[in-house]
Amino acid sequence: MLRTISTLWKRPLPPPGVVINTIEDVLIPLEEAHLHSHSYRSRLGIASPDGAAGETDGGQKDDDDGDDYEQTGMLLRRSSSSGELLGRTAAEKEYTIGSLRKEVRRGTPDNGKGREWSDYEMKSRLVNKAIQDIGMGRYNWQLFVLCGFGWFADNLWMQGVSLTLPSLSAEFGISEQSVRYTTSSLFIGLCFGSFFWGIGSDIIGRRIAFNATLLITSIFGMASAWAPTWPAVCLTYAALGFGVGGNLPVDGALFLEFLPDASSSLLTLLSVWWPIGQLFSSIVAWFFIAHWPADQGWRYFVFTIGIITFAMFLTRFFIFDLFESPKFLLSRGRQAEAVAVVHGIAFRNRRKTWLTDELLDIIADNSHHLDTDDDDDHVPHYSQHRLSTLTIIQSHLSSFSTSRLQPLFANRILGLTTTLIWFTWATIGMGYPLFNAFLPQYLSHPSPSSASPSTTATFSSAAASDDVSPSVYTSIIIYSVTGIPGSLLAYYLVDSPLPFLGGRKGSLATSTLVSAIFLFAFVKWGAKSPVLQVVFSCVEAFSQNIMYGVLYAFTPEIFPAPVRGSAVGVASFLNRVMGLLAPVVAARMGSEGDGGTGPILVAGGLILAAFGAVVGLRVETRGGQRL
């Protein structure tokens, strides 16, 4: 994988014998589709788009010898006894008109309530198959980086707001407890942004939303540097939160819609951008906040990370040629453009594709019999349906309707799974910010339980001080660095067969347990030594990045396709709402009586409860298993 990433921005080479000089060269007849399919590459092993022979999308390698045949660049098996080429009847049948019609109609939508697959749904499934056959390549890896900007910006600003809290207290004379409501304003923006952009991307398009979220974030982020009062700061933070809130739903959906099914675990790896954003924020805060007066440092800081966000917007908008999502184009009746996008992906990845506008109409045409395998040239006069704006909004809102949620409790196992996974999202949604959003405050002073009365007095008035030790920001930089290998390990663990640690469930359970244990350790022993505080917080960063990376990938896989959108939508909603309440809980917990560690204890209890819920899950999706 590292070798593939290293060639990310290079022009990839097509497989041997395949000539791709113009976009017209990517199209092949359906009769040759099996020679360029994902299943065929995985079974036999071919050169990857970057020219590294022997790698496949699924990471498989065939042990038998093969030969190039008719300049296709594909390998054909030879019989070990006769040396003759073996036939591929099954592979060829997979790409007949009849087989494709059956494939896009397999299963029943809406939990089998009698409705047939719509024209849009069948065509979307065929587009998915075409993208799977193209496989991972240059375009997908570039999109991985640019969608990573969204994850990067999310934690850049989440961490950034928390780093400004001591300075806001000092400049505006806000108590340590009250200043925590600043984070609530950010979460209000996140909640509205997540909801608005989730729907908006289905109405105005992924590409516009993809760029607008970072633009809004950067504008209001830079504007917050000139806020004259604390309420004005909260208002600009809420506005930038509105932009940041759209990054995860929009960027995640966009990346998944261009991601081959065989590479779905890359959604876990995408979370590596979270700690990188946190690290950047911490470094910039160390440079400005720790070395400038309280009323200047935080302003230079938010302006600088606003410039960084604006630079990411410019990279997306002017440097990278982003294709619109084929599924969005299909939903708006722009089928020819959707097909052109698939051809564009194939061209960027130096691969071939069989998808055409006419083929989409033929496969989705219900006037043909499903048992026919004819490849006639008859193209039906098909009206391309456009989903109305009202239909899209109703579809999103229906995710929370009783009729859409009832199937999630259709049987005991599914009902238990739904309850436990929602509970996990809710508890982590509050537990995570209770510790991370106020970490600069926790590191700024020791606990009264281990400090002298004079130290306790200093602790209680820390918010009013305009001198936050640079060592606090140094500790946060170290904390941020240790989160990066956590995300990388999560990518490995989700598909690992290791007992207890491997798989989706094992890695999620282990990471939540470790997170909870070290939160309690931070309270009990962290105040005794600044070194222990840093050590315990670093373990937290490492384990929590595993936790969130696995949770984002695991949840969509748990539920059957017809109810997946509703289940994930409610989970995300609960996560955001509980995150909104976290600053309220933290602000109302007095710091004098417990040394400010009360919110950390609550966070530990919540994440320990999440561990119990994960243990109770009776499903593991590693290896393609589904409910």
XYZ file of C-alpha atoms in Angstrom:
627
model
C 0.000 0.000 0.000
C 2.823 2.411 0.845
C 4.310 1.889 -2.605
C 0.949 2.812 -4.140
C 0.664 5.958 -2.020
C 4.219 6.982 -2.970
C 3.164 7.134 -6.637
C 0.077 9.157 -5.829
C 0.821 12.196 -7.969
C 2.749 10.415 -10.723
C 1.211 9.600 -14.053
C 0.349 5.896 -13.761
C 1.145 3.398 -16.478
C -1.541 1.149 -17.960
C -1.147 -2.617 -17.776
C 1.190 -4.085 -20.438
C -0.371 -4.137 -23.894
C -3.164 -1.699 -23.016
C -2.982 1.582 -24.920
C -4.723 4.551 -23.274
C -3.786 7.860 -24.884
C -7.174 9.574 -25.028
C -10.380 9.198 -23.060
C -11.938 7.390 -26.020
C -9.407 4.572 -25.515
C -10.923 3.556 -22.162
C -14.136 2.110 -23.604
C -14.287 -1.589 -24.441
C -17.150 -3.799 -25.682
C -19.144 -5.673 -23.068
C -17.807 -8.927 -24.532
C -14.339 -8.000 -23.262
C -15.459 -6.715 -19.877
C -14.539 -9.941 -18.061
C -10.909 -9.420 -19.080
C -10.847 -6.138 -17.176
C -13.025 -7.016 -14.192
C -12.057 -6.791 -10.540
C -12.845 -10.453 -9.934
C -10.606 -11.502 -12.828
C -7.712 -9.351 -11.618
C -8.093 -10.611 -8.071
C -8.170 -14.241 -9.225
C -5.241 -14.094 -11.613
C -3.123 -11.131 -10.480
C -2.172 -8.306 -12.844
C -0.152 -5.128 -12.851
C -1.553 -2.336 -10.747
C -2.123 1.109 -12.308
C 1.250 2.351 -11.100
C 2.995 -0.427 -12.947
C 3.809 -2.555 -9.906
C 3.288 -6.065 -11.191
C 1.645 -8.651 -9.059
C -0.555 -6.350 -6.965
C -4.325 -6.498 -7.099
C -7.090 -4.381 -5.663
C -7.876 -7.025 -3.159
C -4.274 -7.674 -2.324
C -4.449 -11.202 -3.726
C -1.879 -12.922 -5.892
C -2.389 -15.927 -8.071
C 0.154 -18.681 -7.738
C -0.313 -20.093 -11.227
C 1.627 -18.933 -14.224
C -0.128 -16.803 -16.821
C 0.422 -15.402 -20.289
C -0.569 -12.189 -22.035
C -3.232 -12.891 -24.623
C -4.030 -10.802 -27.693
C -2.405 -7.683 -26.229
C -5.061 -7.357 -23.534
C -2.551 -6.995 -20.744
C -4.474 -9.645 -18.793
C -3.196 -13.017 -17.720
C -4.820 -16.266 -18.775
C -4.327 -19.509 -16.900
C -2.659 -22.412 -18.656
C -3.392 -25.999 -17.833
C -0.513 -27.511 -15.846
C -0.795 -30.718 -17.870
C -1.485 -29.658 -21.448
C -0.361 -26.044 -21.407
C -3.553 -25.013 -23.199
C -5.402 -21.860 -22.263
C -8.265 -22.485 -19.887
C -11.722 -21.144 -20.654
C -13.466 -18.413 -18.666
C -17.086 -19.304 -19.262
C -18.236 -18.198 -15.799
C -16.398 -14.881 -16.079
C -17.841 -14.225 -19.516
C -21.367 -14.979 -18.342
C -21.020 -12.422 -15.577
C -20.995 -9.707 -18.243
C -23.964 -10.633 -20.396
C -27.067 -8.469 -20.593
C -29.150 -11.057 -18.761
C -26.639 -11.541 -15.941
C -26.257 -7.824 -15.363
C -30.034 -7.376 -15.297
C -30.327 -10.034 -12.641
C -27.465 -8.595 -10.629
C -28.892 -5.081 -10.365
C -32.257 -6.545 -9.325
C -30.874 -8.921 -6.715
C -32.487 -8.529 -3.282
C -35.435 -6.334 -2.385
C -35.428 -2.670 -1.343
C -37.129 -1.295 1.778
C -36.844 -4.555 3.666
C -38.867 -6.483 1.118
C -42.146 -4.548 1.348
C -43.122 -5.235 -2.232
C -41.439 -2.272 -3.937
C -39.148 -3.043 -6.849
C -35.797 -1.425 -7.472
C -36.218 1.993 -9.062
C -34.555 3.023 -12.297
C -32.138 5.206 -10.324
C -31.251 2.406 -7.887
C -30.572 -0.158 -10.612
C -28.384 2.236 -12.550
C -26.523 3.192 -9.381
C -25.744 -0.454 -8.708
C -24.415 -0.864 -12.249
C -22.230 2.230 -11.824
C -20.907 0.710 -8.585
C -19.911 -2.399 -10.485
C -18.159 -0.358 -13.162
C -16.182 1.588 -10.531
C -15.279 -1.671 -8.812
C -13.910 -3.016 -12.104
C -11.834 0.128 -12.660
C -10.322 -0.311 -9.209
C -8.117 1.939 -7.090
C -5.853 4.262 -9.004
C -4.439 7.748 -9.292
C -7.781 9.560 -9.110
C -8.947 7.650 -6.013
C -5.700 8.292 -4.150
C -5.765 11.986 -4.992
C -9.345 12.098 -3.757
C -8.181 10.365 -0.581
C -5.891 13.336 0.067
C -8.460 15.995 -0.789
C -11.237 14.351 1.227
C -8.655 14.030 3.970
C -8.604 17.844 3.994
C -12.132 17.669 5.397
C -11.076 15.394 8.265
C -8.007 17.591 8.715
C -10.098 20.772 8.963
C -12.563 19.133 11.331
C -9.987 18.492 14.029
C -7.896 21.525 13.091
C -10.776 23.681 14.320
C -12.092 21.364 17.044
C -8.639 21.397 18.603
C -8.136 25.040 17.682
C -11.196 26.256 19.566
C -10.197 24.318 22.669
C -6.693 25.826 22.509
C -8.095 29.363 22.582
C -10.165 28.867 25.752
C -7.469 29.970 28.270
C -6.741 33.087 26.205
C -10.420 33.960 25.883
C -10.758 33.660 29.652
C -7.825 35.993 30.158
C -8.798 38.641 27.600
C -12.523 38.853 28.310
C -12.484 37.982 32.011
C -14.614 34.850 31.604
C -14.402 32.180 34.298
C -12.927 28.795 33.473
C -16.314 27.115 33.740
C -18.226 29.691 31.671
C -15.686 29.874 28.863
C -16.427 26.229 28.114
C -19.714 27.374 26.565
C -17.545 28.643 23.704
C -17.245 25.035 22.586
C -21.048 24.739 22.696
C -21.310 27.476 20.078
C -18.979 25.489 17.828
C -21.063 22.350 18.283
C -24.260 24.236 17.454
C -22.682 25.133 14.146
C -21.511 21.549 13.666
C -25.031 20.192 14.217
C -26.660 22.594 11.748
C -23.819 22.187 9.265
C -23.973 18.413 9.337
C -27.726 18.429 8.726
C -27.730 21.181 6.080
C -24.790 19.970 4.010
C -25.889 16.340 4.232
C -29.108 17.293 2.445
C -27.587 20.128 0.423
C -25.021 17.890 -1.237
C -27.897 15.828 -2.665
C -29.566 18.971 -4.021
C -26.791 21.251 -5.274
C -24.215 18.515 -5.870
C -21.261 17.030 -4.067
C -18.737 19.215 -5.872
C -20.241 22.537 -4.776
C -20.681 21.385 -1.182
C -17.201 19.845 -1.214
C -15.668 23.260 -1.901
C -18.148 25.493 -0.053
C -17.608 23.890 3.364
C -13.915 24.760 3.462
C -14.543 28.242 2.027
C -17.108 29.090 4.727
C -14.851 27.672 7.434
C -11.861 29.714 6.295
C -13.798 32.995 5.970
C -15.366 32.880 9.426
C -12.237 31.383 10.932
C -10.201 34.368 9.825
C -13.025 36.752 10.802
C -12.981 35.434 14.368
C -9.536 37.017 14.797
C -11.214 40.466 14.806
C -14.069 39.594 17.188
C -14.263 42.436 19.754
C -16.220 40.582 22.447
C -16.666 37.057 23.739
C -20.230 36.752 22.294
C -18.824 37.828 18.928
C -16.186 35.102 19.203
C -18.901 32.540 19.933
C -20.921 33.754 16.938
C -18.007 33.434 14.507
C -17.104 30.031 15.956
C -20.677 28.872 15.370
C -20.504 30.152 11.775
C -17.238 28.372 11.033
C -18.691 25.283 12.715
C -21.496 25.422 10.147
C -18.857 24.962 7.457
C -16.785 22.396 9.344
C -19.917 20.382 10.119
C -20.378 19.574 6.451
C -16.915 18.125 5.945
C -17.456 14.632 7.357
C -20.856 13.892 5.722
C -19.975 15.456 2.361
C -16.360 14.329 2.051
C -17.128 10.879 3.428
C -20.024 10.362 1.013
C -18.014 11.665 -1.929
C -15.043 9.435 -1.175
C -17.240 6.348 -0.745
C -19.055 6.993 -4.035
C -15.752 6.873 -5.908
C -14.276 4.058 -3.809
C -14.313 0.468 -5.122
C -16.052 -1.931 -2.746
C -12.877 -3.991 -2.391
C -11.094 -0.954 -0.924
C -13.805 0.028 1.568
C -11.404 -0.277 4.517
C -9.720 2.905 3.255
C -12.523 4.802 4.980
C -10.836 3.767 8.227
C -7.475 5.010 6.949
C -9.075 8.345 6.055
C -9.295 9.032 9.790
C -5.491 9.473 9.866
C -6.127 13.056 8.760
C -7.841 13.749 12.076
C -4.710 13.597 14.270
C -2.704 15.336 11.536
C -5.117 18.261 11.735
C -4.842 18.182 15.496
C -1.054 18.220 15.243
C -1.029 21.211 12.903
C -3.356 23.108 15.198
C -1.174 22.342 18.215
C 2.054 23.443 16.485
C 0.563 26.751 15.349
C -0.907 27.329 18.827
C 2.483 26.691 20.406
C 4.070 29.258 18.098
C 1.500 32.017 18.680
C -0.521 31.478 21.866
C 2.395 30.301 23.986
C 4.693 33.159 22.955
C 2.415 36.173 22.506
C 0.243 38.138 24.948
C -3.129 36.566 25.653
C -5.079 39.207 23.702
C -2.913 38.767 20.589
C -1.688 35.179 20.413
C -5.063 33.509 19.944
C -6.029 36.020 17.257
C -2.862 35.361 15.245
C -3.509 31.657 15.787
C -7.096 31.505 14.441
C -6.159 33.767 11.524
C -3.276 31.460 10.598
C -5.316 28.250 10.658
C -7.969 30.148 8.714
C -5.319 30.819 6.043
C -4.389 27.106 6.099
C -8.060 26.203 5.565
C -8.334 28.712 2.720
C -5.238 27.200 1.090
C -6.919 23.776 1.187
C -9.982 25.304 -0.488
C -7.796 26.777 -3.229
C -6.125 23.390 -3.771
C -9.489 21.714 -4.135
C -11.026 24.386 -6.358
C -8.193 25.439 -8.676
C -5.644 22.603 -8.737
C -7.656 19.382 -8.590
C -10.173 18.626 -11.343
C -12.926 17.016 -9.261
C -15.580 14.969 -11.013
C -19.151 15.317 -9.841
C -20.533 12.196 -8.171
C -22.079 9.808 -10.738
C -24.872 8.993 -8.292
C -25.779 12.657 -7.896
C -25.806 13.072 -11.684
C -28.080 10.044 -12.043
C -30.436 11.427 -9.408
C -30.721 14.690 -11.378
C -31.422 12.949 -14.698
C -27.945 13.646 -16.114
C -27.132 10.082 -17.082
C -24.779 10.846 -19.966
C -22.661 12.990 -17.637
C -22.578 10.184 -15.057
C -21.229 7.791 -17.678
C -18.682 10.400 -18.775
C -17.477 10.648 -15.165
C -16.909 6.882 -15.025
C -14.929 7.138 -18.272
C -12.942 9.994 -16.737
C -12.087 7.896 -13.679
C -10.939 5.054 -15.921
C -8.770 7.457 -17.934
C -7.180 8.962 -14.811
C -6.508 5.462 -13.455
C -5.246 4.169 -16.843
C -7.851 1.417 -16.912
C -10.636 0.266 -19.226
C -14.387 0.353 -18.664
C -17.425 -1.171 -20.350
C -20.109 1.227 -19.097
C -22.121 3.182 -21.673
C -25.213 5.345 -21.640
C -27.093 2.850 -23.785
C -26.089 -0.088 -21.589
C -27.531 1.631 -18.508
C -30.877 1.975 -20.271
C -30.872 -1.607 -21.524
C -30.017 -3.098 -18.117
C -32.622 -0.998 -16.297
C -35.332 -1.664 -18.908
C -38.013 -3.832 -17.279
C -39.564 -4.742 -20.646
C -36.762 -7.285 -21.230
C -37.019 -10.752 -19.763
C -34.519 -11.453 -16.990
C -33.650 -14.890 -18.325
C -32.351 -13.673 -21.648
C -28.666 -13.303 -22.345
C -29.048 -11.606 -25.716
C -26.799 -8.719 -26.568
C -29.088 -7.109 -29.104
C -28.674 -3.534 -30.151
C -32.174 -2.540 -29.117
C -32.035 0.601 -27.014
C -35.351 1.452 -25.316
C -36.693 4.957 -25.388
C -36.023 5.638 -21.732
C -37.066 8.774 -19.917
C -34.386 9.805 -17.488
C -36.079 10.602 -14.202
C -34.894 13.542 -12.121
C -35.391 13.380 -8.371
C -37.045 16.593 -7.228
C -35.641 18.739 -4.439
C -38.714 17.947 -2.334
C -38.175 14.214 -2.883
C -34.552 14.474 -1.740
C -35.489 16.428 1.405
C -38.289 13.996 2.196
C -35.882 11.098 1.724
C -33.479 12.572 4.283
C -36.217 13.416 6.776
C -37.759 9.977 6.359
C -34.602 8.491 7.886
C -36.040 9.600 11.225
C -39.593 8.444 10.536
C -41.127 5.559 12.428
C -41.672 3.539 9.256
C -37.963 3.718 8.383
C -36.770 2.981 11.910
C -39.081 0.049 12.596
C -37.116 -2.384 10.360
C -34.078 -1.744 12.566
C -35.939 -3.623 15.289
C -37.434 -6.297 13.045
C -35.870 -9.119 15.070
C -34.098 -9.513 18.390
C -30.527 -9.541 17.050
C -31.026 -6.540 14.769
C -32.871 -4.611 17.481
C -30.139 -5.315 20.029
C -27.436 -4.349 17.535
C -29.205 -1.091 16.681
C -29.623 -0.155 20.333
C -26.027 -0.954 21.243
C -24.433 0.837 18.305
C -26.556 3.959 18.864
C -25.651 3.859 22.541
C -21.974 3.609 21.573
C -22.180 6.639 19.289
C -24.006 8.668 21.952
C -21.644 7.867 24.837
C -18.520 8.430 22.761
C -20.096 11.617 21.377
C -20.122 13.112 24.870
C -17.123 11.336 26.382
C -14.640 12.323 23.673
C -15.096 16.141 23.861
C -15.370 16.100 27.677
C -11.669 15.247 27.702
C -10.259 16.505 24.412
C -12.085 19.830 24.122
C -10.725 21.037 27.475
C -7.335 19.333 27.522
C -5.395 22.654 27.561
C -7.234 23.549 30.776
C -6.559 20.147 32.332
C -2.858 20.399 31.525
C -2.577 23.975 32.783
C -2.748 23.078 36.468
C -2.465 20.150 38.885
C -5.315 18.644 40.843
C -5.998 20.083 44.310
C -5.888 16.549 45.668
C -2.112 16.581 45.243
C -1.411 20.304 45.432
C -0.961 22.805 48.200
C -3.672 25.368 49.059
C -1.701 28.047 47.238
C -1.518 25.865 44.159
C -5.255 25.273 44.368
C -5.882 28.989 44.430
C -3.691 29.417 41.390
C -5.625 26.610 39.693
C -8.995 28.216 40.347
C -7.883 31.511 38.870
C -5.925 30.046 35.966
C -8.509 31.269 33.518
C -7.878 34.832 34.560
C -4.157 34.568 33.955
C -2.683 35.790 30.718
C 0.301 33.476 30.995
C -0.251 29.908 29.835
C 2.967 27.924 30.054
C 4.505 27.017 26.678
C 5.046 23.532 28.116
C 1.273 22.998 27.939
C 1.309 23.476 24.177
C 4.430 21.364 23.853
C 2.594 18.570 25.668
C -0.365 18.947 23.321
C 1.951 18.671 20.300
C 3.329 15.401 21.668
C -0.251 14.277 22.358
C -1.249 15.039 18.764
C 1.717 13.198 17.244
C 0.871 9.965 19.057
C -2.615 9.948 17.544
C -1.306 9.420 14.001
C -0.009 5.835 14.448
C -3.331 5.038 16.143
C -5.211 5.694 12.908
C -2.664 3.679 10.920
C -2.985 0.768 13.330
C -6.781 0.950 13.048
C -6.470 0.452 9.277
C -4.482 -2.734 9.910
C -6.575 -4.079 12.768
C -9.998 -3.905 11.093
C -9.015 -6.690 8.692
C -6.665 -8.539 11.025
C -7.530 -12.051 12.324
C -5.762 -11.411 15.639
C -7.835 -12.665 18.594
C -9.461 -9.913 20.703
C -7.490 -7.170 18.925
C -8.359 -7.869 15.301
C -11.505 -7.280 13.296
C -13.978 -4.450 13.648
C -15.460 -5.523 16.951
C -12.197 -6.578 18.597
C -10.303 -3.393 17.742
C -13.240 -1.171 18.745
C -13.713 -2.955 22.068
C -10.007 -2.880 22.916
C -9.593 0.802 22.021
C -12.619 1.889 24.093
C -11.433 -0.118 27.104
C -7.913 1.327 26.919
C -9.353 4.837 26.510
C -11.540 4.476 29.601
C -8.750 3.013 31.763
C -6.317 5.797 30.984
C -8.907 8.510 31.541
C -9.288 7.219 35.087
C -5.477 6.970 35.352
C -5.180 10.598 34.224
C -7.399 11.645 37.146
C -5.801 9.458 39.798
C -2.104 9.689 38.969
C -1.734 12.392 36.338
C -1.698 15.276 38.834
C 1.303 13.756 40.613
C 3.596 14.426 37.668
C 3.421 16.501 34.476
C 5.216 13.640 32.774
C 2.442 11.222 33.726
C -0.140 13.678 32.425
C 1.576 13.697 29.053
C 1.991 9.912 29.006
C -1.656 9.249 29.863
C -2.941 11.841 27.395
C -0.740 10.333 24.645
C -2.200 6.893 25.275
C -5.621 8.538 25.017
C -4.760 10.089 21.661
C -3.494 6.743 20.358
C -6.466 4.659 21.513
C -9.166 7.207 20.694
C -7.989 7.554 17.108
C -8.298 3.798 16.751
C -11.729 4.005 18.361
C -13.157 6.655 16.046
C -11.480 5.284 12.919
C -13.006 1.841 13.452
C -16.398 3.207 14.517
C -16.825 5.211 11.307
C -16.051 2.152 9.157
C -17.841 -0.455 11.287
C -21.242 1.216 11.652
C -22.322 1.329 7.966
C -21.251 -2.305 7.522
C -23.351 -3.593 10.408
C -26.769 -2.851 8.955
C -28.530 -4.327 5.915
C -28.486 -2.035 2.900
C -32.203 -1.070 2.926
C -31.977 0.392 6.454
C -28.337 1.443 6.496
C -28.953 5.117 5.786
C -31.478 5.484 8.591
C -29.294 3.656 11.118
C -26.171 5.689 10.341
C -28.140 8.948 10.206
C -29.545 8.481 13.689
C -26.135 7.410 15.023
C -24.507 10.573 13.649
C -27.328 12.714 15.030
C -26.944 11.244 18.520
C -23.183 11.755 18.367
C -23.502 15.444 17.487
C -26.246 16.171 20.022
C -24.318 14.540 22.849
C -21.237 16.474 21.741
C -23.291 19.665 21.985
C -24.250 18.807 25.565
C -20.668 17.966 26.601
C -19.547 21.610 27.126
C -22.720 22.263 29.131
C -21.896 19.343 31.430
C -18.280 20.473 31.741
C -19.237 24.087 32.438
C -21.671 23.151 35.204
C -19.179 20.943 37.033
C -17.289 23.111 39.544
C -13.524 23.032 39.319
C -12.788 23.933 42.941
C -14.198 20.815 44.533
C -12.681 18.135 42.375
C -9.726 19.857 40.782
C -11.496 20.157 37.473
C -11.311 16.399 36.954
C -15.052 15.789 37.226
C -15.627 15.990 33.440
C -12.751 13.534 32.892
C -14.328 11.033 35.287
C -17.633 11.379 33.448
C -15.803 10.892 30.143
C -14.141 7.738 31.454
C -17.469 6.354 32.645
C -19.157 7.069 29.316
C -16.431 5.444 27.222
C -16.351 2.469 29.605
C -20.102 2.137 28.990
C -19.366 2.233 25.252
C -16.931 -0.655 25.759
C -19.690 -2.670 27.415
C -22.011 -1.966 24.492
C -19.400 -3.051 21.931
C -18.795 -6.301 23.838
C -22.529 -6.927 23.671
C -22.591 -6.697 19.878
C -23.110 -10.039 18.200
C -21.865 -9.150 14.743
C -18.436 -8.944 13.112
C -18.184 -7.640 9.541
C -14.546 -8.524 8.855
C -14.409 -10.707 5.771
C -17.625 -9.363 4.273
C -20.107 -10.769 6.791
C -23.355 -8.816 7.097
C -26.556 -9.009 9.114
